[in-house]
Coordinates of N, CA and C in Angstrom, one line a residue:
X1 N -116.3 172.0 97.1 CA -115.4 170.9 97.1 C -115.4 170.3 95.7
X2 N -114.3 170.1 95.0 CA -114.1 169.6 94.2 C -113.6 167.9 94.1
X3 N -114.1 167.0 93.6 CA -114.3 165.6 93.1 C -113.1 165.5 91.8
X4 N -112.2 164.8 91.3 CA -111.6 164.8 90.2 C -111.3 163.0 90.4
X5 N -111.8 162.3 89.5 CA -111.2 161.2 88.7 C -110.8 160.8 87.4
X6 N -109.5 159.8 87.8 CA -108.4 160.1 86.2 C -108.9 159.0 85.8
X7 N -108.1 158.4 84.8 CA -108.4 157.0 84.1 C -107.6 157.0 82.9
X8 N -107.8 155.9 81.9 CA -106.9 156.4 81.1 C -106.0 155.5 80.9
X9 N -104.9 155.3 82.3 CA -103.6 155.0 82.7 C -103.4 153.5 82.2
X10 N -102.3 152.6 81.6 CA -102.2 151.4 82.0 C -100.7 150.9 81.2
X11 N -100.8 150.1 80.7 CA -99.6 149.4 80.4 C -99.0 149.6 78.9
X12 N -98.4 150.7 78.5 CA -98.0 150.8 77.2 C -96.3 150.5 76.7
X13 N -96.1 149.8 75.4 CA -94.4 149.7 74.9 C -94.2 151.3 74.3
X14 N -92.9 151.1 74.9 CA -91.9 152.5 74.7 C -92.5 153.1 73.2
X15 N -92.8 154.0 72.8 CA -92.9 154.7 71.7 C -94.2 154.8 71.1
X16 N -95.0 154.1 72.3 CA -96.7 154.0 71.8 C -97.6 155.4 72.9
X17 N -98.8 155.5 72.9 CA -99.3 156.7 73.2 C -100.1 156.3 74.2
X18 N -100.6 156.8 75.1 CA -101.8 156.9 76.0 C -102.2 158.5 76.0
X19 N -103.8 157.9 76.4 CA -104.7 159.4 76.6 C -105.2 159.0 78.2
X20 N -104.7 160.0 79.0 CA -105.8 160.4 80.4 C -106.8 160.9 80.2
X21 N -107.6 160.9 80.7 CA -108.7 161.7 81.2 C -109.0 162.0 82.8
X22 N -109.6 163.1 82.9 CA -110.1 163.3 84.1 C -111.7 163.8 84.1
X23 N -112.3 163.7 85.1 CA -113.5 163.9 85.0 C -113.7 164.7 86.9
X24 N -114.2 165.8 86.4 CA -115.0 167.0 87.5 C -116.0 167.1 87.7
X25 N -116.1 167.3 89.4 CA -117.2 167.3 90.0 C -117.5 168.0 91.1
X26 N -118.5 169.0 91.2 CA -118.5 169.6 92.5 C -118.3 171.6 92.8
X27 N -117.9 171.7 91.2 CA -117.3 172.6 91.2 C -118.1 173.6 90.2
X28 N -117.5 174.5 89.7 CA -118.0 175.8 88.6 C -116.7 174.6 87.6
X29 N -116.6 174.4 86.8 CA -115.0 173.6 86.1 C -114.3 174.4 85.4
X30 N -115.2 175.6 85.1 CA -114.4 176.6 83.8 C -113.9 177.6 84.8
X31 N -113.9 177.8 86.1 CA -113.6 178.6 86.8 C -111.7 178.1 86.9
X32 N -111.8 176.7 87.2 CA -110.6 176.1 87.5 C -109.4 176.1 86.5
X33 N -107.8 176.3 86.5 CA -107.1 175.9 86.2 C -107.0 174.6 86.5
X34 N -106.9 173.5 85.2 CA -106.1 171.9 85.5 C -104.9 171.3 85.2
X35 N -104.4 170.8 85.9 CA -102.9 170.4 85.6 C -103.5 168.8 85.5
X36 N -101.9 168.2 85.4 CA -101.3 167.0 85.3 C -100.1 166.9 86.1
X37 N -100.2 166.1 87.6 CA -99.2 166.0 87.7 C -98.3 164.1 87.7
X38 N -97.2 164.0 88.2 CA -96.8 162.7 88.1 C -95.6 162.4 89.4
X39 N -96.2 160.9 90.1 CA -94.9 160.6 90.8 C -94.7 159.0 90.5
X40 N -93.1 159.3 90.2 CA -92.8 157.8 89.9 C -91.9 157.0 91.2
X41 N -92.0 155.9 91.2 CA -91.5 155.4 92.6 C -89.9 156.1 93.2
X42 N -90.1 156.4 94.3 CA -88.9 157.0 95.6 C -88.9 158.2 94.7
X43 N -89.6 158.7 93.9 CA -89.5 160.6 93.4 C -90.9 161.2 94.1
X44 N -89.9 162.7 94.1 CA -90.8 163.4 94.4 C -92.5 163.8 93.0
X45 N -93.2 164.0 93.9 CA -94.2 164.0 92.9 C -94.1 165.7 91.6
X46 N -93.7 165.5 90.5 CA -93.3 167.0 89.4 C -94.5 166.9 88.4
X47 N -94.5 168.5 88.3 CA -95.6 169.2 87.4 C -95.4 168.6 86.2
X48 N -96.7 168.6 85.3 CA -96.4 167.6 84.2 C -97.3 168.6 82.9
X49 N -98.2 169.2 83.1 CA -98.7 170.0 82.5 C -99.6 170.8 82.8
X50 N -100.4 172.1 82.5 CA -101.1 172.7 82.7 C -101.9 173.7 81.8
X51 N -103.5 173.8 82.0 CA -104.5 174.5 81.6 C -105.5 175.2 81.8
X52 N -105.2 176.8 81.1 CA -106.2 177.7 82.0 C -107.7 177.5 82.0
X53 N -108.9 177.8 82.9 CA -109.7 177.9 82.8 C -110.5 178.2 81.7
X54 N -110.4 178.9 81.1 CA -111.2 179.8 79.8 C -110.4 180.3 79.1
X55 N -111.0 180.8 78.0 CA -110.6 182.1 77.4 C -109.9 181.3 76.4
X56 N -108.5 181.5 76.6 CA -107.4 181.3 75.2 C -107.2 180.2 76.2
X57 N -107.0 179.9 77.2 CA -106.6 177.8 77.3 C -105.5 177.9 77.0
X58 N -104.8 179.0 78.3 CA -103.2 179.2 78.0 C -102.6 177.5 78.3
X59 N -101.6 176.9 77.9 CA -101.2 175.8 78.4 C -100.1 176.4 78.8
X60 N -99.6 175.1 80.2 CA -97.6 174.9 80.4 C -97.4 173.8 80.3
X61 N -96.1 173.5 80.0 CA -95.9 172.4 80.1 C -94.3 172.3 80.4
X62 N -94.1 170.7 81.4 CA -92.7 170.4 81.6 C -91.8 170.6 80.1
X63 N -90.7 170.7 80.5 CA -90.0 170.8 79.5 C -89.5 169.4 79.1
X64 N -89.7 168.4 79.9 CA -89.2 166.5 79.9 C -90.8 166.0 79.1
X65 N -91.4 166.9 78.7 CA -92.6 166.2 77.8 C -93.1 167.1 77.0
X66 N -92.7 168.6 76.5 CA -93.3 169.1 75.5 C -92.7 168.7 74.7
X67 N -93.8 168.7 73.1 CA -93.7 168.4 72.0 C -94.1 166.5 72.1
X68 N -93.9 166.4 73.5 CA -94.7 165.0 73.3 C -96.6 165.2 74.1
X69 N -96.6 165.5 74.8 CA -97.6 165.2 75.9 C -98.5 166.7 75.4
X70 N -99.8 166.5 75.2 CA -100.5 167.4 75.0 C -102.1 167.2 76.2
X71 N -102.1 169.1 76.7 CA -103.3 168.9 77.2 C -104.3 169.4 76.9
X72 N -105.4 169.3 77.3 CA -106.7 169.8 76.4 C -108.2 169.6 77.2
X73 N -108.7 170.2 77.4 CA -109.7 170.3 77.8 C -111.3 170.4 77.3
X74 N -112.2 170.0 78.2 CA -113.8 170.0 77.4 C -114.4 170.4 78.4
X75 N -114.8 171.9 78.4 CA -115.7 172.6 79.7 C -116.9 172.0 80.0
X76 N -117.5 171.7 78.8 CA -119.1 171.2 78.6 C -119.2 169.9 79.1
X77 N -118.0 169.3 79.2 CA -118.3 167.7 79.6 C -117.3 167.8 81.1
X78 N -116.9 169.0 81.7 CA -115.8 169.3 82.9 C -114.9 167.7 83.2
X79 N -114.5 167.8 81.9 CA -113.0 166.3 81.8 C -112.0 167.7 81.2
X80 N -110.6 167.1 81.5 CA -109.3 167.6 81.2 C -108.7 166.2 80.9
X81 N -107.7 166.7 79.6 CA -107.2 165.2 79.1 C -106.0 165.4 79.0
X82 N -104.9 164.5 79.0 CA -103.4 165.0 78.5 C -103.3 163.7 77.3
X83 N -102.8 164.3 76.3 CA -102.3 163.1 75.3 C -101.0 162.6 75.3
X84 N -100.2 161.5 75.3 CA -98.8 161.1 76.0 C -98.3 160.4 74.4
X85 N -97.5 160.8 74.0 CA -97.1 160.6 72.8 C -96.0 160.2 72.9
X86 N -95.1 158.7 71.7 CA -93.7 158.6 71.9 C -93.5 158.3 73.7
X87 N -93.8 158.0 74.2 CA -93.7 158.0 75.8 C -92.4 156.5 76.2
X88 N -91.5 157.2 77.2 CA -90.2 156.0 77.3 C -90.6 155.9 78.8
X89 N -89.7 154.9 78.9 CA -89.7 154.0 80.3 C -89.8 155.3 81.4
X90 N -88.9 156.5 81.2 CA -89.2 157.2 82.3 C -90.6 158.4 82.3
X91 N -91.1 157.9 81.5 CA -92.8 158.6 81.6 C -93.6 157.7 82.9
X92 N -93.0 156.2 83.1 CA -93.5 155.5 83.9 C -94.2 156.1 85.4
X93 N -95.5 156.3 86.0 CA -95.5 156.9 87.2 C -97.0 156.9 87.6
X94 N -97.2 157.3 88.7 CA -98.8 157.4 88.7 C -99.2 159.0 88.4
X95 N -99.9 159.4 87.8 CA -100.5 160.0 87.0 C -101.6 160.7 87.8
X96 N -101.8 162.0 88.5 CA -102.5 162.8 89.3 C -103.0 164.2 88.4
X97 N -104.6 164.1 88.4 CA -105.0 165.3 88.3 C -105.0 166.5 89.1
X98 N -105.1 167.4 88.9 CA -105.2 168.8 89.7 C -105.9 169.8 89.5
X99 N -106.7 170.4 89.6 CA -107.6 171.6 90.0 C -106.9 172.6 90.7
X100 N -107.5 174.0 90.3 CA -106.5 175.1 91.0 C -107.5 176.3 90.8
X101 N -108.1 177.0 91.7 CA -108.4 178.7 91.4 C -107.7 179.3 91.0
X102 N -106.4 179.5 91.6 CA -105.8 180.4 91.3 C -104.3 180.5 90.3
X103 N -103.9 179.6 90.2 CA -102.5 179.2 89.9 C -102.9 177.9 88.6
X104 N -101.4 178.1 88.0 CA -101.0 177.3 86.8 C -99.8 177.1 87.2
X105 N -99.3 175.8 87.0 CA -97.9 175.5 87.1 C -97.5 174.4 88.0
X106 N -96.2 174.2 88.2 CA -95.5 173.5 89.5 C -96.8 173.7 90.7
X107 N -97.1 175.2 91.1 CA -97.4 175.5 92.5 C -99.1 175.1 92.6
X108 N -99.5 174.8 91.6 CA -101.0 174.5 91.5 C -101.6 173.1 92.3
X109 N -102.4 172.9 92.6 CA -103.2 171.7 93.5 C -103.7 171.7 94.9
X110 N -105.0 172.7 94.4 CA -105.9 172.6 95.7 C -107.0 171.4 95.4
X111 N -107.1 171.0 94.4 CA -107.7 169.9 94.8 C -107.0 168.4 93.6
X112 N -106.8 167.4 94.6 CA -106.7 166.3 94.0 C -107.0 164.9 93.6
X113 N -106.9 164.2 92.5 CA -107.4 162.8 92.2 C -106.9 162.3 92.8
X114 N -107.1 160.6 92.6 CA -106.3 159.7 93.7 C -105.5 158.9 92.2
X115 N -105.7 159.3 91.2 CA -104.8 159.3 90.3 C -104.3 158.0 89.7
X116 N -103.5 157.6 88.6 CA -103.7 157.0 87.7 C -102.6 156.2 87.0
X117 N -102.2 154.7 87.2 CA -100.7 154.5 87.1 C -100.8 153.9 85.6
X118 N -99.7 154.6 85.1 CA -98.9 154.7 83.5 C -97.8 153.7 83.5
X119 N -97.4 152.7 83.0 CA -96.1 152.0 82.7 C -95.8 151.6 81.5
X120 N -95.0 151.7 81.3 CA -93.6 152.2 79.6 C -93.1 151.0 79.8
X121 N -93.7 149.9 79.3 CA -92.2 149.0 78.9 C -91.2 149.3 78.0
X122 N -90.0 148.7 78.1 CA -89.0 149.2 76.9 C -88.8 147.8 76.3

Protein backbone atom coordinates (compact mmCIF):
# COMPACT_ATOMS: atom_id res chain seq x y z
CA UNK A 1 0.00 0.00 0.00
CA UNK A 2 1.09 3.10 -1.02
CA UNK A 3 0.76 6.54 1.19
CA UNK A 4 1.17 9.74 -1.07
CA UNK A 5 0.91 13.43 0.37
CA UNK A 6 0.87 16.74 -1.68
CA UNK A 7 1.43 20.21 -0.44
CA UNK A 8 2.74 22.96 -2.03
CA UNK A 9 -0.82 24.25 -3.13
CA UNK A 10 -2.24 27.74 -2.23
CA UNK A 11 -3.12 31.08 -3.36
CA UNK A 12 -1.12 32.53 -6.32
CA UNK A 13 -1.79 35.98 -8.94
CA UNK A 14 -2.11 35.01 -12.60
CA UNK A 15 1.40 34.85 -14.07
CA UNK A 16 3.30 33.84 -10.83
CA UNK A 17 4.54 30.14 -10.20
CA UNK A 18 3.83 27.41 -7.58
CA UNK A 19 5.86 24.18 -6.89
CA UNK A 20 3.90 20.86 -5.47
CA UNK A 21 5.30 18.39 -3.94
CA UNK A 22 4.41 15.00 -3.08
CA UNK A 23 5.88 12.75 -0.62
CA UNK A 24 5.75 8.54 -0.71
CA UNK A 25 5.29 6.02 1.44
CA UNK A 26 4.81 2.42 1.78
CA UNK A 27 6.12 1.53 -1.37
CA UNK A 28 9.48 0.36 -3.57
CA UNK A 29 9.03 4.54 -5.16
CA UNK A 30 11.33 3.94 -8.09
CA UNK A 31 9.32 1.10 -9.01
CA UNK A 32 6.23 3.54 -9.51
CA UNK A 33 5.24 5.81 -12.29
CA UNK A 34 3.83 9.41 -10.86
CA UNK A 35 1.47 11.68 -12.26
CA UNK A 36 -0.27 14.93 -11.46
CA UNK A 37 -3.60 15.04 -11.70
CA UNK A 38 -6.31 18.02 -11.34
CA UNK A 39 -10.09 18.63 -10.63
CA UNK A 40 -11.46 22.02 -10.76
CA UNK A 41 -15.06 22.75 -9.46
CA UNK A 42 -18.30 20.79 -11.48
CA UNK A 43 -15.17 19.16 -13.85
CA UNK A 44 -14.29 16.08 -14.29
CA UNK A 45 -10.95 15.25 -12.63
CA UNK A 46 -7.89 15.52 -16.18
CA UNK A 47 -4.32 14.22 -16.33
CA UNK A 48 -1.99 16.91 -15.80
CA UNK A 49 1.33 15.28 -16.03
CA UNK A 50 3.44 12.36 -15.86
CA UNK A 51 6.77 10.46 -14.76
CA UNK A 52 8.40 7.22 -15.35
CA UNK A 53 9.94 5.33 -12.64
CA UNK A 54 13.64 5.16 -13.52
CA UNK A 55 15.83 5.07 -16.13
CA UNK A 56 15.45 8.09 -18.60
CA UNK A 57 12.28 9.70 -16.43
CA UNK A 58 10.25 9.57 -19.58
CA UNK A 59 7.77 12.60 -18.92
CA UNK A 60 3.88 13.35 -20.41
CA UNK A 61 2.39 15.98 -20.24
CA UNK A 62 -1.20 17.74 -20.94
CA UNK A 63 -0.96 19.69 -23.77
CA UNK A 64 -3.12 22.86 -21.65
CA UNK A 65 0.28 23.11 -19.58
CA UNK A 66 3.31 22.02 -21.51
CA UNK A 67 6.00 24.42 -21.73
CA UNK A 68 4.55 25.77 -18.55
CA UNK A 69 4.24 23.03 -15.76
CA UNK A 70 7.30 20.86 -15.30
CA UNK A 71 7.67 17.50 -13.49
CA UNK A 72 10.44 16.02 -11.77
CA UNK A 73 11.28 13.71 -9.45
CA UNK A 74 13.74 12.69 -6.37
CA UNK A 75 13.90 8.73 -5.87
CA UNK A 76 16.22 9.14 -2.86
CA UNK A 77 13.94 11.39 -0.97
CA UNK A 78 10.50 9.20 -2.87
CA UNK A 79 8.85 13.09 -3.40
CA UNK A 80 7.63 13.85 -7.10
CA UNK A 81 7.23 17.61 -7.85
CA UNK A 82 5.44 19.50 -10.61
CA UNK A 83 6.68 23.16 -11.25
CA UNK A 84 3.52 25.45 -12.39
CA UNK A 85 4.82 28.33 -14.27
CA UNK A 86 2.95 31.53 -15.80
CA UNK A 87 -0.19 29.74 -14.31
CA UNK A 88 -3.95 31.63 -15.26
CA UNK A 89 -7.17 31.44 -13.49
CA UNK A 90 -7.94 28.19 -15.24
CA UNK A 91 -4.93 26.31 -13.61
CA UNK A 92 -7.27 26.89 -10.59
CA UNK A 93 -8.22 23.22 -9.00
CA UNK A 94 -7.33 20.76 -6.39
CA UNK A 95 -4.23 19.24 -7.24
CA UNK A 96 -3.97 15.12 -6.79
CA UNK A 97 -0.97 13.03 -6.77
CA UNK A 98 -0.84 9.54 -8.42
CA UNK A 99 1.24 6.49 -8.24
CA UNK A 100 0.94 3.78 -10.92
CA UNK A 101 2.86 0.20 -11.53
CA UNK A 102 1.97 0.01 -14.59
CA UNK A 103 0.86 2.96 -16.66
CA UNK A 104 1.68 6.68 -17.52
CA UNK A 105 -0.80 8.91 -18.57
CA UNK A 106 -4.64 9.87 -18.51
CA UNK A 107 -5.18 6.01 -17.39
CA UNK A 108 -2.75 5.95 -14.38
CA UNK A 109 -3.88 6.03 -10.58
CA UNK A 110 -3.73 3.10 -8.44
CA UNK A 111 -2.96 4.90 -5.72
CA UNK A 112 -4.01 8.36 -4.46
CA UNK A 113 -3.41 11.63 -2.35
CA UNK A 114 -6.13 13.44 -0.85
CA UNK A 115 -4.52 16.25 -2.71
CA UNK A 116 -3.87 19.80 -2.87
CA UNK A 117 -5.95 23.11 -3.76
CA UNK A 118 -4.19 25.75 -6.24
CA UNK A 119 -6.04 29.19 -6.90
CA UNK A 120 -5.00 31.81 -9.71
CA UNK A 121 -6.28 35.07 -8.98
CA UNK A 122 -6.56 37.23 -12.02
Amino acid sequence: QVQLVESGGGLVQAGGSLRLSCAASGGTFSSYAMGWFRQAPGKDREFVAGISGSGSFRTVAARTVKGRFTISRDNAKNSVYLQMNSLKSEDTAIYYCAADLLRIGAQMGEYWGQGTQVTVSS
